[in-house]
Coordinates of C-alpha atoms and ligand atoms in Angstrom, one line a residue:
X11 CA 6.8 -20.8 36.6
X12 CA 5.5 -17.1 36.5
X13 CA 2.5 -16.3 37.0
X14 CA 2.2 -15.2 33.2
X15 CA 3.0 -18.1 32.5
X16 CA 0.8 -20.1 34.6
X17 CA -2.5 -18.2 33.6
X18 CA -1.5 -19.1 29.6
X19 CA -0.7 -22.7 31.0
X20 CA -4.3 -22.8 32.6
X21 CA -5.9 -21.2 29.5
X22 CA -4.3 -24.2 27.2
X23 CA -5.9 -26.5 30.0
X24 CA -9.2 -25.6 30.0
X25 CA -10.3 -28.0 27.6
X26 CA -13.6 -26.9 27.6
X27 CA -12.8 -23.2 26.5
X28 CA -9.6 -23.3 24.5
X29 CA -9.6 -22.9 20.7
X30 CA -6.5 -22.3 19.6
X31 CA -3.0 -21.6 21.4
X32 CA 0.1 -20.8 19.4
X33 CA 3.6 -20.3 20.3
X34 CA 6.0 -19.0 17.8
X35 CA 9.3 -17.0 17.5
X36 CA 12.4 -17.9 20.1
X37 CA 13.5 -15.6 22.6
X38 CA 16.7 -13.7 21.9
X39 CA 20.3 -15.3 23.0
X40 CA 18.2 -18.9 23.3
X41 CA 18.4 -21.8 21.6
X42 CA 15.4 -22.7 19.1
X43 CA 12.5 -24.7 20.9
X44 CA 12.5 -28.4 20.3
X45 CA 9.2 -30.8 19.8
X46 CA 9.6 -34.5 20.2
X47 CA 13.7 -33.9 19.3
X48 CA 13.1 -31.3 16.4
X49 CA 14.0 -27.8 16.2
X50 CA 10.2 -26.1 15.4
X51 CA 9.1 -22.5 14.5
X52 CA 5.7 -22.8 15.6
X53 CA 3.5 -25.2 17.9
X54 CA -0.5 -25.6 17.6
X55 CA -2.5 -26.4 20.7
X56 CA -6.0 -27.3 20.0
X57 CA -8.8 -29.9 21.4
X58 CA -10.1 -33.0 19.5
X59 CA -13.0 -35.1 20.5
X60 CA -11.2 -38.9 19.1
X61 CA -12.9 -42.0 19.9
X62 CA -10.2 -42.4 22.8
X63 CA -11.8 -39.3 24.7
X64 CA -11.0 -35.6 24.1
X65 CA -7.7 -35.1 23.7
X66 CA -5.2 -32.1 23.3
X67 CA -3.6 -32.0 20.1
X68 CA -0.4 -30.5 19.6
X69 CA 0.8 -29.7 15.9
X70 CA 4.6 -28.8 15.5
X71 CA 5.9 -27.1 12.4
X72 CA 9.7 -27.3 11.3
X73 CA 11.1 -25.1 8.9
X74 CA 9.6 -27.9 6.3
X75 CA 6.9 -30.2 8.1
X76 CA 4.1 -30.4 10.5
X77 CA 3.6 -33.2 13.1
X78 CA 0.9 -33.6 15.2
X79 CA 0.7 -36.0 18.7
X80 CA -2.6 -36.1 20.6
X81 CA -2.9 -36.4 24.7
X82 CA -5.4 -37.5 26.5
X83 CA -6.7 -34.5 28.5
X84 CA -6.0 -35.0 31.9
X85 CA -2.0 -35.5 32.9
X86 CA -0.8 -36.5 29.9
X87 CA -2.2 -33.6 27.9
X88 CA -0.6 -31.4 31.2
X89 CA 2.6 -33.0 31.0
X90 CA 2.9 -32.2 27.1
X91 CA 1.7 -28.8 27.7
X92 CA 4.2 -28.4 30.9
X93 CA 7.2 -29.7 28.3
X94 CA 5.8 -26.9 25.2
X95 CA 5.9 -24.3 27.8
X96 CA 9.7 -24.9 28.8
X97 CA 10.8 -24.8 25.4
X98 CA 12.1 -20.8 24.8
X99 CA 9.3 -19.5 22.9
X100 CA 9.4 -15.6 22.8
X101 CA 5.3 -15.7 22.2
X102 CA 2.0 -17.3 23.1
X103 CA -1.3 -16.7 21.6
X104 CA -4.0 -18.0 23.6
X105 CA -7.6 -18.0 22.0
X106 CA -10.5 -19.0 24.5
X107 CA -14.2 -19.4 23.9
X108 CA -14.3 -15.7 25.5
X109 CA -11.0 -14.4 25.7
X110 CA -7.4 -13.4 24.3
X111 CA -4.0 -14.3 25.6
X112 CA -1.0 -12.9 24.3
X113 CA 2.4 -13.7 26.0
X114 CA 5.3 -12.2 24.9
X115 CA 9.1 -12.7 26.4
X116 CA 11.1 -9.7 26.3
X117 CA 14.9 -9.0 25.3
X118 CA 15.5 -10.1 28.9
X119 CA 13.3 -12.7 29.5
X120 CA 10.6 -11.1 31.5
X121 CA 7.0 -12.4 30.4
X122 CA 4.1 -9.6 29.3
X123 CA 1.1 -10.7 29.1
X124 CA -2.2 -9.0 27.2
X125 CA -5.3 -10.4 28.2
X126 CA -8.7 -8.8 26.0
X127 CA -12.4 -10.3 26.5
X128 CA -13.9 -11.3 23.4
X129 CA -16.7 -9.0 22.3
X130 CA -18.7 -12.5 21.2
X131 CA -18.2 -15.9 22.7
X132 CA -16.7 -18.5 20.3
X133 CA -17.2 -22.2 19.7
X134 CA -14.9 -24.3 19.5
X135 CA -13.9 -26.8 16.9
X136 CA -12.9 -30.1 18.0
X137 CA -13.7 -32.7 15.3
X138 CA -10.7 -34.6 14.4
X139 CA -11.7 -34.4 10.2
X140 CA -12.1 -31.3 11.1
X141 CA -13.0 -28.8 7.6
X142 CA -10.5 -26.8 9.5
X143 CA -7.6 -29.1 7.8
X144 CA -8.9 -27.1 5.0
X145 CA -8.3 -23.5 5.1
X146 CA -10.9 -22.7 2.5
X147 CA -13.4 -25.3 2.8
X148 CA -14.5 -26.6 -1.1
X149 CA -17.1 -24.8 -0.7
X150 CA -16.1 -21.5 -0.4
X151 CA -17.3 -18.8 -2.5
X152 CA -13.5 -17.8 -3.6
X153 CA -13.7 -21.3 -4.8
X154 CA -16.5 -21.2 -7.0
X155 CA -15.5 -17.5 -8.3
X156 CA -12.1 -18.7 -9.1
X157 CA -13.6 -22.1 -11.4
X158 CA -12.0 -24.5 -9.0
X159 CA -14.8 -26.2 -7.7
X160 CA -18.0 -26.5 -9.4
X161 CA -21.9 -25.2 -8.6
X162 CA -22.1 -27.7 -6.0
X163 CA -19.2 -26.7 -4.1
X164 CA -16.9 -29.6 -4.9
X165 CA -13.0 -29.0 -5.9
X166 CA -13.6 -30.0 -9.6
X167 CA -10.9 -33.3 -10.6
X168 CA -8.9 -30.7 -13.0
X169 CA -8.2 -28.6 -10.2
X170 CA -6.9 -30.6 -7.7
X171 CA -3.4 -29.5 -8.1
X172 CA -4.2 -25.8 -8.3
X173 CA -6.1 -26.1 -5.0
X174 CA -3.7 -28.0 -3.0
X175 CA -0.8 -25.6 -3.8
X176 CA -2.9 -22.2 -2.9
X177 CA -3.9 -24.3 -0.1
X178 CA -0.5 -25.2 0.8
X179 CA 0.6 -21.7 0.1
X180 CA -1.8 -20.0 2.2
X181 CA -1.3 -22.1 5.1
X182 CA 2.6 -20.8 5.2
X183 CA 1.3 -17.7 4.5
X184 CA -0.5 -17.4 7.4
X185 CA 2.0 -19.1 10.0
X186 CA 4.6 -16.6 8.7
X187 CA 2.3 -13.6 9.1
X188 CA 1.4 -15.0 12.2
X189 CA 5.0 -15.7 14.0
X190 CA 6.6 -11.7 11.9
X191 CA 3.4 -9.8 13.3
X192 CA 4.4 -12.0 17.0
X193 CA 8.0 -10.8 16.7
X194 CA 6.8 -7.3 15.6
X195 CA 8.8 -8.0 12.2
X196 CA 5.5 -7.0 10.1
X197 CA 2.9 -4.2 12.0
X198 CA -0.5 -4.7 13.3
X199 CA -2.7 -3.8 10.5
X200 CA -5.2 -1.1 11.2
X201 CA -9.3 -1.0 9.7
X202 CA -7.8 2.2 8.6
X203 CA -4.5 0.7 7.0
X204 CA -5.0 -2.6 6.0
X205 CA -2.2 -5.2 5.7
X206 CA -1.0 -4.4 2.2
X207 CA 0.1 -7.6 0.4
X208 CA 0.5 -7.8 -3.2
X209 CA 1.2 -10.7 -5.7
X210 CA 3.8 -10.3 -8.4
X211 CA 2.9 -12.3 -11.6
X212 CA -0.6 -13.2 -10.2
X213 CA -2.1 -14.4 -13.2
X214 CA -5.6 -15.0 -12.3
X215 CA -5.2 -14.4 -9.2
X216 CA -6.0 -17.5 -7.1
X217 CA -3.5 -16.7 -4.9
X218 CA -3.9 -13.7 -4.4
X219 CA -7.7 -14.2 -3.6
X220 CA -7.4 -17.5 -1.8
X221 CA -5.0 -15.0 0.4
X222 CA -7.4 -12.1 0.4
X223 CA -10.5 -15.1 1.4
X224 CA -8.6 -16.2 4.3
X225 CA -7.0 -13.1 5.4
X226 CA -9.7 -11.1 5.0
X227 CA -11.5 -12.7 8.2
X228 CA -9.0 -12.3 10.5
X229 CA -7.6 -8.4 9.5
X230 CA -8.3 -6.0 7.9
X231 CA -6.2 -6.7 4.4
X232 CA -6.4 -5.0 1.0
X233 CA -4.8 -7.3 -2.2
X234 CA -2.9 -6.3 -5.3
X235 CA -2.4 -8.1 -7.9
X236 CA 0.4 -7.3 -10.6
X237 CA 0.4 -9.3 -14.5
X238 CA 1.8 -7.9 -17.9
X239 CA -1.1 -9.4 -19.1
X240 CA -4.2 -7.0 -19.3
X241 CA -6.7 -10.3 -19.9
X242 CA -5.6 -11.4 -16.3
X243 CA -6.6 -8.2 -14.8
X244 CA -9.9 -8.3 -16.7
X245 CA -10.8 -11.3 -15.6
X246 CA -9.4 -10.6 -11.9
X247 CA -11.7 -7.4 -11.9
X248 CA -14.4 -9.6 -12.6
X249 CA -14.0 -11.6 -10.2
X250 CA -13.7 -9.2 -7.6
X251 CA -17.0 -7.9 -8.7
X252 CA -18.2 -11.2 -8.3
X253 CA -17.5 -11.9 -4.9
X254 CA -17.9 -7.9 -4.1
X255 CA -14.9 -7.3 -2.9
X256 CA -12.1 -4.4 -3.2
X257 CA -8.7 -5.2 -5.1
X258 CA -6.2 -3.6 -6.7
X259 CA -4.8 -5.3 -10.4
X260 CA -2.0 -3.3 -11.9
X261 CA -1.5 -4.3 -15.9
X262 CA 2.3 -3.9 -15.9
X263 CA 5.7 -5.8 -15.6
X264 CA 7.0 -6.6 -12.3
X265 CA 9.9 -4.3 -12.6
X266 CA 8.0 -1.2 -13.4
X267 CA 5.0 -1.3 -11.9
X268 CA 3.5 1.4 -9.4
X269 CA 2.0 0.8 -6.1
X270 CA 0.8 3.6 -4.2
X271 CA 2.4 2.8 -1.3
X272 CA 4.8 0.0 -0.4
X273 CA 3.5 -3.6 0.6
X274 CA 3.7 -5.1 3.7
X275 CA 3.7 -8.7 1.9
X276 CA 5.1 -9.4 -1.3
X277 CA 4.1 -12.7 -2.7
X278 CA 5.0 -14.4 -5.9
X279 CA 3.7 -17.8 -6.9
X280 CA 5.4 -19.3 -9.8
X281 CA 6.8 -16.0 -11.8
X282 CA 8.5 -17.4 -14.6
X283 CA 12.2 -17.2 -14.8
X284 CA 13.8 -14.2 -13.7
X285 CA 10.6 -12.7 -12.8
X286 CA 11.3 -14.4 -9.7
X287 CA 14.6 -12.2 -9.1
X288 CA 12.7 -8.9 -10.4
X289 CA 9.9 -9.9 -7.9
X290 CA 12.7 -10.3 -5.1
X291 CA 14.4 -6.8 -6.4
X292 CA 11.3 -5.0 -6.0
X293 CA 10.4 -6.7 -2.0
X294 CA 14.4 -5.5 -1.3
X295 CA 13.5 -1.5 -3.1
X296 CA 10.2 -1.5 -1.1
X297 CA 12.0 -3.3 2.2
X298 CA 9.1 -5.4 2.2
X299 CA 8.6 -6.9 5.9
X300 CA 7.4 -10.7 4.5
X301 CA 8.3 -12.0 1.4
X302 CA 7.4 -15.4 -0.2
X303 CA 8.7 -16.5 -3.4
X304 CA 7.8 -19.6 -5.1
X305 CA 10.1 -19.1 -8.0
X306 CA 9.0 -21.2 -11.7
X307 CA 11.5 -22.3 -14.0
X308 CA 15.5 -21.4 -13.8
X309 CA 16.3 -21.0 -17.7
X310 CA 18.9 -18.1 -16.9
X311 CA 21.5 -19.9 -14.4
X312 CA 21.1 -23.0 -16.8
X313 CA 21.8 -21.3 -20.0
X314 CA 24.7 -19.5 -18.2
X315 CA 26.2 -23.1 -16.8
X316 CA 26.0 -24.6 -20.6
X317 CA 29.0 -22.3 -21.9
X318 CA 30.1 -21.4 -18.5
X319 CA 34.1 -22.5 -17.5
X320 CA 32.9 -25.1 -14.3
X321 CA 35.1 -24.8 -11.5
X322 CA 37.4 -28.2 -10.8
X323 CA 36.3 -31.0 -9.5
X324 CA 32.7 -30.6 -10.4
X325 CA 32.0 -30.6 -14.4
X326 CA 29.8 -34.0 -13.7
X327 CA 27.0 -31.7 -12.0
X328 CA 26.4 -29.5 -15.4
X329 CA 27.8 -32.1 -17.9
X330 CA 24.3 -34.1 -18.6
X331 CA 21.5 -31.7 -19.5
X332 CA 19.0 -33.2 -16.6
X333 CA 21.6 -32.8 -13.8
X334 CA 22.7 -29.3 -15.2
X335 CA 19.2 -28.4 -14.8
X336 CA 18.2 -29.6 -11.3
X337 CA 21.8 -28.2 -9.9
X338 CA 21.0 -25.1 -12.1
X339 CA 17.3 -24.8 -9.8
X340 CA 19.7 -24.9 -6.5
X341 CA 22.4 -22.5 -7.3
X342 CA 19.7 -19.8 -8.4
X343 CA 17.9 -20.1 -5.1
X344 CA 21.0 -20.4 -3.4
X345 CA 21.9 -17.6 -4.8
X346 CA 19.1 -15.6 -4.2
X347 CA 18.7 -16.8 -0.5
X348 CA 22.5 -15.5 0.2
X349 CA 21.5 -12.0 -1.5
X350 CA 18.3 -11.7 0.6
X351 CA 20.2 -12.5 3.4
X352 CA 22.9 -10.1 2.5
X353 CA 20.3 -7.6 2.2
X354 CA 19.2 -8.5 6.3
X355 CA 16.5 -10.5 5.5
X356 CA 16.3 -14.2 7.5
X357 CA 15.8 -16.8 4.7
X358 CA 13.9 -20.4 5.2
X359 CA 13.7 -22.4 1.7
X360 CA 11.1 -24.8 2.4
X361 CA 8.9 -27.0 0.4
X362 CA 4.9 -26.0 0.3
X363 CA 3.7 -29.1 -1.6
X364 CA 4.8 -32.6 -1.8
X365 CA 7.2 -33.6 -4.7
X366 CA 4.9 -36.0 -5.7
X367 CA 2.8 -32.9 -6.8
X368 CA 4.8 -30.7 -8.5
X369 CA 8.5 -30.6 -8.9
X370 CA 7.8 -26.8 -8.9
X371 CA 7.5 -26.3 -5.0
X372 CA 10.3 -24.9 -3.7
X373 CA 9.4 -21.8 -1.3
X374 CA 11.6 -18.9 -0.4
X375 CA 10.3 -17.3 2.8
X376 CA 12.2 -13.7 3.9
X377 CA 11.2 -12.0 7.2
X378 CA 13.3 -8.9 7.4
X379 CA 15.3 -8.2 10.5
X380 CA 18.0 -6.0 9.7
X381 CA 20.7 -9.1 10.4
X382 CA 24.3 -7.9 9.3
X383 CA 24.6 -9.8 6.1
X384 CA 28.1 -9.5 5.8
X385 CA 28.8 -13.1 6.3
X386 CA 26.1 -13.7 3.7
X387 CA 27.7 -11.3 1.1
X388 CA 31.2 -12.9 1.6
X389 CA 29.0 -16.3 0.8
X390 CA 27.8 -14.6 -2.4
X391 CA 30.5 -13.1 -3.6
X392 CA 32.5 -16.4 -3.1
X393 CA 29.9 -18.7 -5.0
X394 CA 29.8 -16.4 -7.7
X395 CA 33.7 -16.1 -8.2
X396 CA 33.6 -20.4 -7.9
X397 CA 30.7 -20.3 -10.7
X398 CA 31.3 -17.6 -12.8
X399 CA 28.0 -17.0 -13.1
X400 CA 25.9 -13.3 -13.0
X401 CA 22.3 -14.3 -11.7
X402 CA 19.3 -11.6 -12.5
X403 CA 18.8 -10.5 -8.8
X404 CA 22.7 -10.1 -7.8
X405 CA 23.0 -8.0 -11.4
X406 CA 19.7 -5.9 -10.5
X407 CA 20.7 -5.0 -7.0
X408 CA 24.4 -4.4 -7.9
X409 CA 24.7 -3.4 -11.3
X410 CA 21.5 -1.2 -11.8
Ligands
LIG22 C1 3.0 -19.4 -14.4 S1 2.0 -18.0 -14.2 C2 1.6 -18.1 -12.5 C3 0.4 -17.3 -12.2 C4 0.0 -17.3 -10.7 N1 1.0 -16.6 -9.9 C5 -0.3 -18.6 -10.3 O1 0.5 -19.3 -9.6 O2 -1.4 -19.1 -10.5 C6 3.1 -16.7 -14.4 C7 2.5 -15.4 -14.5 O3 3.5 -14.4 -14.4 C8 3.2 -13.4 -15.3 N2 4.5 -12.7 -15.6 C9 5.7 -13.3 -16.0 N3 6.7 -12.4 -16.1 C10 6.2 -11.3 -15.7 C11 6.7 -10.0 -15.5 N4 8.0 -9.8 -15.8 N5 5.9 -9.0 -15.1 C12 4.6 -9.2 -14.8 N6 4.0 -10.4 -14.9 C13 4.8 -11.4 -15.4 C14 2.7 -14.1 -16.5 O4 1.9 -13.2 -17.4 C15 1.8 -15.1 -15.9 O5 0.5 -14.7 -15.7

């Protein structure tokens, strides 16, 4: 093991000091890490006080789930911490009680490692219900602004849903920000230039200040919000006021409206229709580093497969109106994933809350890399000549 290596493994071992340890990313010409037999994007190391002792507890994310083990500190939480570090991660981030370590494996396999004090020492969190499952705790202020919990700091019944998915959304948000900034896919944002991200079709904007809230305390981060509706960005101003912060609401559609300068982050939480597709045009004209799309409903494809000539042998997927529309959801994001790809973007399509919660939870993650999307354009080109069908983003990129 190198010696980078070994002072990150030692950090993660300190059970008394560590707070967080991440490892992200996969280093170039390997093959992705693998957790308990699963491929994983992204492993969390932190240290929980359970009734069995203190234990290191190692979260793994796939492209859709987490799952978490806990070791007993001691040689079993070195042996899982020896088997994490073999895996080909391209980055570690170490966070101590008093200092920062930041692993990265280059091109060629040789470790850098960055290694900063803390200017103030930090406690560590090790309750097992820890609040932290909760990226904003009920009783944050964003909360209250926003209506979804009540005076007393409680997520009010009604709200439920709405919480859980900015929740759920915020917590991809920030492990994709997390591994793109790793892997140098998205810059280091500056007090000077904040991360730019902006939400397309915000409404009222819990998204975009849940993302702002969280954000907001780790960089430096400034938040647009973009809605046709001018009563959205009334009441968004307001709110802003509220909790005396700066953000930007544009009153405009998605396709025409003006940024000052191009995002870094283009997010778009349920934009109905083909909003989706304008929000996905305007991250491909601004070459928008992250993107994350939760598209709404799929009206366009489905109207299109009703009087559509459906290729042989599959007329049973659009013949009943239920199927036509489920299969209709698919080939749109299908269809959009092949064009961002074609466009060198890497595409995940993941779900951000469980079914069970909303049928509406399909997530389209884009990092851009520059990938030759040929094989991806061939994809397209070939689904579309099968279907026959002209979705909104394929005719806005090709046909504007
Ligand atoms: C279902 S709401 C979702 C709002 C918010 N993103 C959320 O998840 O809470 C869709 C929003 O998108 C806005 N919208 C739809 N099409 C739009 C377009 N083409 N340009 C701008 N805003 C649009 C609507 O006004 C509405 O506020």
């Amino acid at each position: 093991m190198s010696a980078e290596l070994a002072t990150v493994r030692s950090a993660i071992l300190d059970a008394d000091g560590l707070v967080r340890a991440l490892a992200t990313g996969r280093r170039k010409g390997r093959p992705v890490p693998v957790v308990d037999g699963r491929e994983v994007r992204r492993v969390e190391v932190r240290v929980v006080d359970l009734k069995a002792g203190r234990h290191l507890q190692v979260t793994s994310y796939d492209a859709t789930q987490a799952h978490t083990t806990n070791h007993l500190v001691g040689e079993a939480a070195a042996a899982a911490v020896d088997a994490l570090l073999a895996q080909p991660f391209a980055n570690w981030h170490v966070d101590t009680a008093t200092e920062t370590h930041q692993l990265r494996v280059t091109k060629k396999g040789a470790p850098l490692l960055h290694t900063s004090t803390r200017a103030e020492e930090v406690a560590p969190e090790r309750g097992h219900d820890r609040p932290k499952d909760r990226l904003l705790p009920e009783d944050h202020p964003v909360l209250r602004a926003l209506g979804i919990s009540d005076a007393q700091g409680r997520v009010k019944p009604t709200r439920q849903a709405k919480y859980r998915q900015v929740e759920e959304l915020v917590r991809l948000l920030d492990a994709s920000l997390t591994e793109a900034m790793a892997q140098g896919r998205v810059r280091t944002p500056t007090a000077d230039d904040p991360l730019r991200v902006v939400d397309l079709g915000c409404g009222n904007a819990y998204l975009t200040f849940a993302a702002h809230a969280y954000l907001s305390d780790r960089l430096p981060v400034r938040v647009t919000g973009v809605d046709v509706k001018q009563q959205s960005a009334d009441h968004n101003a307001r709110v802003a006021a509220d909790l005396g912060i700066d953000a930007d609401f544009v009153v405009g559609s998605i396709a025409d409206a003006r940024l000052e300068q191009a995002p870094d982050v283009v997010l778009a939480l349920h934009a109905c229709d083909t909003a989706t597709d304008d929000a996905l045009g305007r991250a491909l004209e601004w070459e928008a580093p992250l993107v994350l799309a939760a598209p709404c409903c799929h009206h366009d494809i489905a109207a299109q497969l009703r009087t559509t000539e459906v290729p042989e042998p599959y007329a049973m997927l659009t013949r009943h109106g239920i199927l036509r529309e489920r299969f209709a959801d698919t080939l749109t994001d299908a269809l959009r994933a092949a064009l961002l790809r074609r466009e060198g973007y890497r595409v995940d399509v993941v779900e951000f809350v469980e079914s069970a919660h909303t049928p509406r939870n399909t997530l389209l993650r884009a990092v851009r890399t520059g990938a030759d999307g040929s094989e991806a354009a061939r994809e397209y080109d070939d689904l579309l000549a099968a279907w026959g069908v002209r979705p909104r983003l394929g005719e806005l990129l090709d046909h504007a």
